[in-house]
PDB file of C-alpha atoms in Angstrom:
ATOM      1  CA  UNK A   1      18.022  29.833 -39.016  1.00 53.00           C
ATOM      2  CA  UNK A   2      14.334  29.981 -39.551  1.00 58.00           C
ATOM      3  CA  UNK A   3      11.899  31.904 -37.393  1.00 61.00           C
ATOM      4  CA  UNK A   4      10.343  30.345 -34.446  1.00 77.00           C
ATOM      5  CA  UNK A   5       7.137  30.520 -32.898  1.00 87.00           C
ATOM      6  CA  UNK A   6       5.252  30.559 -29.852  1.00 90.00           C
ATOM      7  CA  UNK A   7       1.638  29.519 -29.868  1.00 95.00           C
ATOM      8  CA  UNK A   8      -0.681  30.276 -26.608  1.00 97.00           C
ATOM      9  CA  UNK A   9      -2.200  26.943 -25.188  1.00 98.00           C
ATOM     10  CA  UNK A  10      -5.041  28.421 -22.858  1.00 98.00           C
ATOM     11  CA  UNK A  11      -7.165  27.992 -24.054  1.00 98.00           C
ATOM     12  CA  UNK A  12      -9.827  25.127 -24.163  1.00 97.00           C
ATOM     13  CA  UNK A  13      -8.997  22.943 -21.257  1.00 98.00           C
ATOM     14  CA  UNK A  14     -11.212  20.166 -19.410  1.00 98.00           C
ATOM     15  CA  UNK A  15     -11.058  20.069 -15.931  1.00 98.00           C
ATOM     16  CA  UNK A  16     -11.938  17.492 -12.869  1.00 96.00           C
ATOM     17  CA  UNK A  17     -11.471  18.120  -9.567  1.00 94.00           C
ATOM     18  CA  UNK A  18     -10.763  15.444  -6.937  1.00 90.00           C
ATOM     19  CA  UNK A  19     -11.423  16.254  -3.312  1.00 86.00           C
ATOM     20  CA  UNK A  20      -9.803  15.074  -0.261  1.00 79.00           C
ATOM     21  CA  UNK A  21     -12.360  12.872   0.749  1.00 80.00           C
ATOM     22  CA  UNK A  22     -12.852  11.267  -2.505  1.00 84.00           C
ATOM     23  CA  UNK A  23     -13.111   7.657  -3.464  1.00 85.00           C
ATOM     24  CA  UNK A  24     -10.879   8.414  -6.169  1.00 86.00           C
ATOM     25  CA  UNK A  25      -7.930   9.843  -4.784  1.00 82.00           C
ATOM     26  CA  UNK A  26      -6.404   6.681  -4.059  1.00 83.00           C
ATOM     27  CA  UNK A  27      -7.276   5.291  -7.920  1.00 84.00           C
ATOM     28  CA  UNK A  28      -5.430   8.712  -8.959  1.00 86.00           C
ATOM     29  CA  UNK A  29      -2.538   8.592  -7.178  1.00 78.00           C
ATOM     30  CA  UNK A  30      -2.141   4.618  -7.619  1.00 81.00           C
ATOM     31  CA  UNK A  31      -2.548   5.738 -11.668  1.00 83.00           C
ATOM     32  CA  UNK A  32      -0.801   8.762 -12.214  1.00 83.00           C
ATOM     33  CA  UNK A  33       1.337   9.215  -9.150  1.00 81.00           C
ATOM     34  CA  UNK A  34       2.936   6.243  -8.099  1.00 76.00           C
ATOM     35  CA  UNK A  35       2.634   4.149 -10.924  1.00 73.00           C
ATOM     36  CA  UNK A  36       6.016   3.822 -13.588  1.00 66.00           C
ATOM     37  CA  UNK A  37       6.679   3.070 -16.682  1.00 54.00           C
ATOM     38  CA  UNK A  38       9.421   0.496 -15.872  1.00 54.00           C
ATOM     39  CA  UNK A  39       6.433  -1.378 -13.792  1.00 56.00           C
ATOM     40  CA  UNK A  40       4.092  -1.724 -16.851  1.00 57.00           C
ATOM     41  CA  UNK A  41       5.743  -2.504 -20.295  1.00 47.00           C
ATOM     42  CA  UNK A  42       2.735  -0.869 -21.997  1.00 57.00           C
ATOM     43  CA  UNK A  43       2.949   2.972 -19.754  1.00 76.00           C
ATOM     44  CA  UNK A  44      -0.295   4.883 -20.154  1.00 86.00           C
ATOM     45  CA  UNK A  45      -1.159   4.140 -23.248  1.00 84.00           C
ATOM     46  CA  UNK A  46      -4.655   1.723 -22.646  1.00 86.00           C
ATOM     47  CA  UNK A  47      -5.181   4.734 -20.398  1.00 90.00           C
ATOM     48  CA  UNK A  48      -9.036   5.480 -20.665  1.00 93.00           C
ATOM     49  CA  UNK A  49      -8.127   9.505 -19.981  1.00 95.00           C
ATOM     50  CA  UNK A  50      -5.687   9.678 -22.583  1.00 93.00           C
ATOM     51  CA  UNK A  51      -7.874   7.917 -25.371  1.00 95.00           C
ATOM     52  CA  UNK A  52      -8.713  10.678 -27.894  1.00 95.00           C
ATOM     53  CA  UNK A  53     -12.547   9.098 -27.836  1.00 95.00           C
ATOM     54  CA  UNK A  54     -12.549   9.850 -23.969  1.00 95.00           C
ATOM     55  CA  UNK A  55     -16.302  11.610 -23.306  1.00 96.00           C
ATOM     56  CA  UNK A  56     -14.932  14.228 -20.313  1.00 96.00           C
ATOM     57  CA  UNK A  57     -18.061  16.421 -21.499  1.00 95.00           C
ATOM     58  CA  UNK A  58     -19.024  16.155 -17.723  1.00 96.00           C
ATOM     59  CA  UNK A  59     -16.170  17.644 -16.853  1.00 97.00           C
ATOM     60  CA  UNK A  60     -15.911  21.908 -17.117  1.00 97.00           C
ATOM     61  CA  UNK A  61     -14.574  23.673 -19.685  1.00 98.00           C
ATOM     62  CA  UNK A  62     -11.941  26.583 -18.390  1.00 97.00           C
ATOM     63  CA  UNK A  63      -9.150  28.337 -20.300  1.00 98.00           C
ATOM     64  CA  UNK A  64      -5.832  28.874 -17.966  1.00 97.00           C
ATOM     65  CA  UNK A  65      -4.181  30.329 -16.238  1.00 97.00           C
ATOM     66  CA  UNK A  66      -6.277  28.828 -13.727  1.00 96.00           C
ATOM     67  CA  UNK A  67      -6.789  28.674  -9.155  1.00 95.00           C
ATOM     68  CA  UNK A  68      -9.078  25.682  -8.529  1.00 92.00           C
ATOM     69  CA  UNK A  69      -8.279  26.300  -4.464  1.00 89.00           C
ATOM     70  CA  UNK A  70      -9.412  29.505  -4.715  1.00 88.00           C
ATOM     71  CA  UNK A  71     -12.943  28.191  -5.600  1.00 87.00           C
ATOM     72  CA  UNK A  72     -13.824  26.201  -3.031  1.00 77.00           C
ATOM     73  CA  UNK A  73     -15.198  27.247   0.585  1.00 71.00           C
ATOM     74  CA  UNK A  74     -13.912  27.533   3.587  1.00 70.00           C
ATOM     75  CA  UNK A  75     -14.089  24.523   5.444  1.00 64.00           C
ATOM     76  CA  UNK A  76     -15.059  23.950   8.995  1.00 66.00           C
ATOM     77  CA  UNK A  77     -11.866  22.710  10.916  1.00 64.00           C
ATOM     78  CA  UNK A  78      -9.292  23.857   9.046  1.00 61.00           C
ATOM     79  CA  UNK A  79      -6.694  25.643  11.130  1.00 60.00           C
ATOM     80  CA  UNK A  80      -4.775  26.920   8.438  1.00 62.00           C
ATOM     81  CA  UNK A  81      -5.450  30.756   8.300  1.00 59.00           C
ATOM     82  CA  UNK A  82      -2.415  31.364   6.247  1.00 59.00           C
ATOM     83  CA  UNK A  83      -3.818  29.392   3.315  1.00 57.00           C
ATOM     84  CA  UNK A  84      -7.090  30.783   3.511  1.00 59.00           C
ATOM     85  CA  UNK A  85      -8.948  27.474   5.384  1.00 70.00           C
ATOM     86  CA  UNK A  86      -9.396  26.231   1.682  1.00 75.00           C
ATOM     87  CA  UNK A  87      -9.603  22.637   1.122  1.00 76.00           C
ATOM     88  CA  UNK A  88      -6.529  21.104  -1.108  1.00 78.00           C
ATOM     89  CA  UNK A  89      -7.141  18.313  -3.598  1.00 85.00           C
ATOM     90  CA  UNK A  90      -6.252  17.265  -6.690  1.00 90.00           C
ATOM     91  CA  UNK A  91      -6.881  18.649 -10.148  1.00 93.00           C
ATOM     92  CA  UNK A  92      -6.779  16.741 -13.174  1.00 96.00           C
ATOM     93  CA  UNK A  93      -6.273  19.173 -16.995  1.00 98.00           C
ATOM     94  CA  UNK A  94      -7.017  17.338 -20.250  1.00 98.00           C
ATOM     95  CA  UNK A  95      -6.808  19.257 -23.606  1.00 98.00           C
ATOM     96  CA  UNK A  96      -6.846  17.980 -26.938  1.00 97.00           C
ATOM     97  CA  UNK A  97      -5.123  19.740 -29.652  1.00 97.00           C
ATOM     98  CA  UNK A  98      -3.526  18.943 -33.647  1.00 96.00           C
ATOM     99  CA  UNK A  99      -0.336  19.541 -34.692  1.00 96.00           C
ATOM    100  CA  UNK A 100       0.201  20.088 -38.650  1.00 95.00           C
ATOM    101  CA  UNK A 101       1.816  17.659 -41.082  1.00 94.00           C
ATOM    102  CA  UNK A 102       3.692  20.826 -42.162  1.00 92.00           C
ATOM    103  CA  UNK A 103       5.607  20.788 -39.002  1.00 91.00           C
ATOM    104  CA  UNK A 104       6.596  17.704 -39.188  1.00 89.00           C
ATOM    105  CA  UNK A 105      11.047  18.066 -38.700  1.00 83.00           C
ATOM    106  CA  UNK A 106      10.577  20.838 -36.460  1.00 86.00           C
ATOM    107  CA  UNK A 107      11.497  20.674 -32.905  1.00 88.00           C
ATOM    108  CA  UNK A 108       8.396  20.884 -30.616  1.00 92.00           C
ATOM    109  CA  UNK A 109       7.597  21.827 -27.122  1.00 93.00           C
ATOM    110  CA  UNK A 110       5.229  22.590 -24.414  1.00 96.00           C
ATOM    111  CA  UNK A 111       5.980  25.318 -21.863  1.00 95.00           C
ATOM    112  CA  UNK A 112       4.497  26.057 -18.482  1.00 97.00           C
ATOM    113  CA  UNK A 113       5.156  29.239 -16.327  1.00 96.00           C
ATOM    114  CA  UNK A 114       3.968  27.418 -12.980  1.00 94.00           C
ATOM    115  CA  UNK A 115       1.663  24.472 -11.920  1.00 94.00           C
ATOM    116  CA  UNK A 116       0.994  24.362  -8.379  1.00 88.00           C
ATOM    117  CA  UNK A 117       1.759  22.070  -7.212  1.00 81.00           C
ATOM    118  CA  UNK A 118       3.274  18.392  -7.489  1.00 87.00           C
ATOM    119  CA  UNK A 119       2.785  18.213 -11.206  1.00 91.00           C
ATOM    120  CA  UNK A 120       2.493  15.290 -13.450  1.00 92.00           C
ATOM    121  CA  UNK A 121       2.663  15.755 -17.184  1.00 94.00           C
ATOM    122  CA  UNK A 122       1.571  13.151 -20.070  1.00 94.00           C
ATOM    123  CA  UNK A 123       0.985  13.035 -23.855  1.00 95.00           C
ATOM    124  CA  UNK A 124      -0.170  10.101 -25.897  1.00 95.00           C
ATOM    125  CA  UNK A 125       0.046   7.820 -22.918  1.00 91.00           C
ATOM    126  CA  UNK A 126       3.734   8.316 -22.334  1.00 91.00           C
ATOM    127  CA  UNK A 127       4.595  10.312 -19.033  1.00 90.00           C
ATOM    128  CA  UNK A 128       6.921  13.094 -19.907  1.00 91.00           C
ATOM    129  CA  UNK A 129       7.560  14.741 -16.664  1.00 89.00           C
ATOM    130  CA  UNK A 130       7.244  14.960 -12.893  1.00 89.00           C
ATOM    131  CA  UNK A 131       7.516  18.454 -11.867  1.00 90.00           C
ATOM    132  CA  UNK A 132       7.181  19.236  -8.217  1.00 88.00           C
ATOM    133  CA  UNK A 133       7.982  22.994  -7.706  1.00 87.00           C
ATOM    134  CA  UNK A 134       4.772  25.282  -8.297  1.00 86.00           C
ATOM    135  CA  UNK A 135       7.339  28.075  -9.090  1.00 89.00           C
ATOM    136  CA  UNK A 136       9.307  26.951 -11.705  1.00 92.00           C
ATOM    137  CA  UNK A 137       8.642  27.538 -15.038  1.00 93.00           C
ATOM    138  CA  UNK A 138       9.002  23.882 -17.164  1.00 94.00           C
ATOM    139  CA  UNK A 139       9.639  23.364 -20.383  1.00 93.00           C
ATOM    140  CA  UNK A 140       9.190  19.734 -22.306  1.00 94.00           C
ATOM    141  CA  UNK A 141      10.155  18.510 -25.837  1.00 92.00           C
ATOM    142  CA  UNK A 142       7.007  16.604 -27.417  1.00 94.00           C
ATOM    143  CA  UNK A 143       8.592  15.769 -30.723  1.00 91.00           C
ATOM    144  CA  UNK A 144       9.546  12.597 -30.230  1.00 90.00           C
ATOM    145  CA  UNK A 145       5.488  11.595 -29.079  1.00 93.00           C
ATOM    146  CA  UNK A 146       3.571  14.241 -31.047  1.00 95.00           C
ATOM    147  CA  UNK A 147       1.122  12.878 -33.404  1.00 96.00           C
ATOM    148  CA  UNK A 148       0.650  15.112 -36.814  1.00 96.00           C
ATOM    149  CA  UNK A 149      -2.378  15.997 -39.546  1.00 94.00           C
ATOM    150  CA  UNK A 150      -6.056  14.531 -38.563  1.00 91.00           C
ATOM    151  CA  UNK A 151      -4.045  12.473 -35.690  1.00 94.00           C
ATOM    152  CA  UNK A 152      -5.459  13.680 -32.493  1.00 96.00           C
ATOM    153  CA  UNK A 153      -2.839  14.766 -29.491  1.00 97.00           C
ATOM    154  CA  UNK A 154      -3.838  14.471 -25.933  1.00 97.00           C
ATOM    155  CA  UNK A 155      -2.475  16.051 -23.062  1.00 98.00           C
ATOM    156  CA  UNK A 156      -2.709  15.342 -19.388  1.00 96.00           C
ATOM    157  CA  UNK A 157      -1.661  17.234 -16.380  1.00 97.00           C
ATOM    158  CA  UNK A 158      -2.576  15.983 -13.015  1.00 95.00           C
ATOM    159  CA  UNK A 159      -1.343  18.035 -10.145  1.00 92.00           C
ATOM    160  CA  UNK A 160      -1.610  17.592  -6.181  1.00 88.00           C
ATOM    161  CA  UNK A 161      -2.638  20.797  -4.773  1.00 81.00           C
ATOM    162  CA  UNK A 162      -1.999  18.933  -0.886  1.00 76.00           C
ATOM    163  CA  UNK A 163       1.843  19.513  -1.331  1.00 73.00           C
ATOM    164  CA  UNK A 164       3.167  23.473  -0.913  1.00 72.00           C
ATOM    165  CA  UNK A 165       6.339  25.275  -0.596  1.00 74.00           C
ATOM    166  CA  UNK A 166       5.630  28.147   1.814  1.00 72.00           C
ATOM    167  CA  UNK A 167       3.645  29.434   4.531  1.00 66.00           C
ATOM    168  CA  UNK A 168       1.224  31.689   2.490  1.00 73.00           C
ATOM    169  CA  UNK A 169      -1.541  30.861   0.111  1.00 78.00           C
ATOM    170  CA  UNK A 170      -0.329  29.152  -3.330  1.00 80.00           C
ATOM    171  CA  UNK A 171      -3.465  28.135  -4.768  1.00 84.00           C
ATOM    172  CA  UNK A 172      -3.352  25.232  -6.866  1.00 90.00           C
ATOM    173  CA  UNK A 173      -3.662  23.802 -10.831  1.00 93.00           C
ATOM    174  CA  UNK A 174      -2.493  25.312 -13.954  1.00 96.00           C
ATOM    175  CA  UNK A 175      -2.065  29.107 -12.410  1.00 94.00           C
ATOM    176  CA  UNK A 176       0.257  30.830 -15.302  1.00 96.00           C
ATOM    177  CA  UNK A 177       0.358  30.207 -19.291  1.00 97.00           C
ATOM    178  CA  UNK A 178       0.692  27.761 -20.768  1.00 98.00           C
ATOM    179  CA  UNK A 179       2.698  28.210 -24.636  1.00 97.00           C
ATOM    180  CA  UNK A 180       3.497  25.371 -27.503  1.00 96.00           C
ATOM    181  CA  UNK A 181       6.876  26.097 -28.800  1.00 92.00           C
ATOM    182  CA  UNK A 182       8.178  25.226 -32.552  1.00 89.00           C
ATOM    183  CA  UNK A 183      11.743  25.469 -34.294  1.00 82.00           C
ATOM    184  CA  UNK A 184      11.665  27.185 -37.464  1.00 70.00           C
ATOM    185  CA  UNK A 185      13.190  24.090 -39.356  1.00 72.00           C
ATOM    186  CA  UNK A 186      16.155  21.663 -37.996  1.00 73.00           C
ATOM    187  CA  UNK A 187      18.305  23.979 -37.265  1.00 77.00           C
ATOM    188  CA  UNK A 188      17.428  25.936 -34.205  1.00 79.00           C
ATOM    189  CA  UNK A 189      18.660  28.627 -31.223  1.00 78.00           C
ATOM    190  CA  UNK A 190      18.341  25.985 -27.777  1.00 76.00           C
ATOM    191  CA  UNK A 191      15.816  27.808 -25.427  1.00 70.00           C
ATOM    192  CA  UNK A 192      17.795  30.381 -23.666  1.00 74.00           C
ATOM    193  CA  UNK A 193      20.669  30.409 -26.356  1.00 78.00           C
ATOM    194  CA  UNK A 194      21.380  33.733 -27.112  1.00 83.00           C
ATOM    195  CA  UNK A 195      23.171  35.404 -23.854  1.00 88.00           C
ATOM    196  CA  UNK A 196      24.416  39.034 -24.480  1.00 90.00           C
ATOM    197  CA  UNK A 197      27.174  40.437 -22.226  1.00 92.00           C
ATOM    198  CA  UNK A 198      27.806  44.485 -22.432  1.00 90.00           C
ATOM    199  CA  UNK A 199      31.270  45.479 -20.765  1.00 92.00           C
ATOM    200  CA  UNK A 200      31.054  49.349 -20.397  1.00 91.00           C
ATOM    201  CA  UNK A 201      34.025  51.683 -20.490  1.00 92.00           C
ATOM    202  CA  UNK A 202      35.549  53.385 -17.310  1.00 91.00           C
ATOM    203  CA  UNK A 203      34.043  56.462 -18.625  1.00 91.00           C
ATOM    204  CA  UNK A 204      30.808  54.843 -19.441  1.00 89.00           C
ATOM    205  CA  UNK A 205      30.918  56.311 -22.993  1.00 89.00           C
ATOM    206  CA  UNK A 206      31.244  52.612 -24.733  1.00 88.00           C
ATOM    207  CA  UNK A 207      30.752  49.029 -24.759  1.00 88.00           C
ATOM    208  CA  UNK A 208      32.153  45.824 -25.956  1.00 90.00           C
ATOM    209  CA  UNK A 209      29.059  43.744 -26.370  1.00 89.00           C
ATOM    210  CA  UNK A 210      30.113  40.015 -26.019  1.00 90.00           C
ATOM    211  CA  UNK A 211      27.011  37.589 -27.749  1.00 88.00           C
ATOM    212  CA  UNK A 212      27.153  34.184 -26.914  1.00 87.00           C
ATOM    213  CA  UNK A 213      25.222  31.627 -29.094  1.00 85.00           C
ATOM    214  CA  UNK A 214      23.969  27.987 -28.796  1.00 84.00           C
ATOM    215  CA  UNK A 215      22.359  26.597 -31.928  1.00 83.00           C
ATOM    216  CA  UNK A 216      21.128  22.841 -32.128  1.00 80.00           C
ATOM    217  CA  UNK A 217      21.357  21.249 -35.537  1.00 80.00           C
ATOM    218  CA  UNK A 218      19.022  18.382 -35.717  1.00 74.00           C
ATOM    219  CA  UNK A 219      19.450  17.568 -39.314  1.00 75.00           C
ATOM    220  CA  UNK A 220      21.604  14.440 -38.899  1.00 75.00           C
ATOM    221  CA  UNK A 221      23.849  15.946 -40.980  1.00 82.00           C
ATOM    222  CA  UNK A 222      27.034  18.782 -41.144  1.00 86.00           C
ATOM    223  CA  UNK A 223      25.410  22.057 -42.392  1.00 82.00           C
ATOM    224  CA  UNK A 224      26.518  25.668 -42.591  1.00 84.00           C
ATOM    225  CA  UNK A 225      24.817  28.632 -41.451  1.00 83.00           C
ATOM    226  CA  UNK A 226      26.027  32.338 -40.631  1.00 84.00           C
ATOM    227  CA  UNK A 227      24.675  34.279 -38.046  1.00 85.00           C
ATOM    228  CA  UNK A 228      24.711  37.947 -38.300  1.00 88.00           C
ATOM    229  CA  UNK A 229      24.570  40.468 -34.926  1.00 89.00           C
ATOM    230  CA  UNK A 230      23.146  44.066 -35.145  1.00 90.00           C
ATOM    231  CA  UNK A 231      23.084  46.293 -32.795  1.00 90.00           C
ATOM    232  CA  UNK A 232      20.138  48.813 -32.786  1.00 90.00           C
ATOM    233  CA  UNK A 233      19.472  51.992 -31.223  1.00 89.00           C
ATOM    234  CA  UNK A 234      16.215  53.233 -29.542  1.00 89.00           C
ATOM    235  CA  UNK A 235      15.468  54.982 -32.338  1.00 90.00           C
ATOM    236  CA  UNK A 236      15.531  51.713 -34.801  1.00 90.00           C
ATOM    237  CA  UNK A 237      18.948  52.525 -36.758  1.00 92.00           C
ATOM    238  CA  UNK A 238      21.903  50.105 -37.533  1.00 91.00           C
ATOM    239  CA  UNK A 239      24.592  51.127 -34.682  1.00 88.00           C
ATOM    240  CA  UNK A 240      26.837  47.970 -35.183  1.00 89.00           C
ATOM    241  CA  UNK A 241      27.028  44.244 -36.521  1.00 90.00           C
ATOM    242  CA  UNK A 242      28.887  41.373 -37.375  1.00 89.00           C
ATOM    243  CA  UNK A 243      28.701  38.294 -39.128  1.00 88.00           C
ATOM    244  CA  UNK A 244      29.965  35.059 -38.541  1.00 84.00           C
ATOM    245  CA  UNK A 245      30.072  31.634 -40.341  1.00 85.00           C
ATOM    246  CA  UNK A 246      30.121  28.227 -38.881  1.00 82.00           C
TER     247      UNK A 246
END
């Protein structure tokens, strides 16, 4: 099993914000909301935003994590003192980025600790996810879309601020980190695959440690690895391990 890594992805972001009262709200939502796949053979992919040749210089330039509620005034009217009287609109997150021809094999995949709120995610013109809880961290495999070397990647992430979850402020946009994930090779742990399970003694003065493994192997064909457990002590030394072979 080769090493994996974990890239930061705050970097570097353009951003548009679409207010309430805009005469583009409907356009956006009629794009990027209620528009499917299954209704237009061709997706996103003649979408003007997702073109690598796109000119969003107009747009701002922020890094993430990132509140664009927070930012506006309060408005007149509003009755809503437990979200601040802030208006709630829609913000759309474009960032282009490359991906090596060295990683080409690998597994590959964006992760986001929280997008408030309804969140839609695309890449290359092909919608990868809906997402609708500003809460939950999300995690999405690119490899299958990702383009690699001088081949420009863009990704879009429009997000209705005008939905929430609870009575207090929540803010809205890209409001935690944002990481790119990569397998070191084929043959990979699945995210969240190691689980370790100590079982102390009556008289607290041992353990059983249980380790529980899940390891995808993407090679398309039967390999063997081993996979070998240590057990290390605050002070950095060897207090146990084990080996096995599968």
């Amino acid at each position: 099993l080769y090493g994996q890594e974990r890239l930061s992805m705050n970097k570097g972001w353009s951003f548009k914000y679409i207010a309430q009262d805009s005469k583009e709200t409907e356009s956006v939502f009629n794009q990027y909301f209620y528009k499917n796949a299954q209704m237009n053979p061709i997706g996103w992919s003649q979408d003007e935003l997702m073109q690598p040749s796109y000119d969003d210089s107009m747009w701002r330039t922020i890094n993430v994590p990132h509140d664009f509620v927070i930012e506006s005034v309060p408005l007149e009217g509003m009755t809503d003192a437990n979200r601040g009287f802030f208006e709630r609109g829609i913000g759309i997150y474009r960032k282009i980025f490359d991906i090596p021809a060295s990683d080409k094999g690998k597994r590959i995949w964006i992760r986001f600790e929280g997008v408030t709120r309804d969140a839609q995610v695309f890449l290359n013109g092909f919608k990868l996810l809906e997402h609708k809880s500003g809460y939950a961290p999300f995690r999405i495999d690119i490899s299958d879309v990702v383009r690699y070397g001088h081949q420009k990647n863009v990704l879009l992430v429009v997000c209705d601020s005008r939905q929430w979850e609870g009575w207090w402020y929540e803010g809205g946009g890209i409001y935690r980190p944002v990481y790119m994930e990569k397998s070191g090779g084929s043959l990979y742990f699945e995210p969240n695959g190691i689980a370790v399970n100590p079982i102390l003694s009556s008289d607290f003065t041992s353990a059983n440690v249980e380790v529980h493994y899940t390891v995808q192997n993407r090679a398309r064909r039967s390999r063997t690895f081993e996979l070998v457990t240590k057990i290390i002590d605050k002070e950095g030394a060897e207090v146990n391990s084990s080996s096995s072979t599968f």
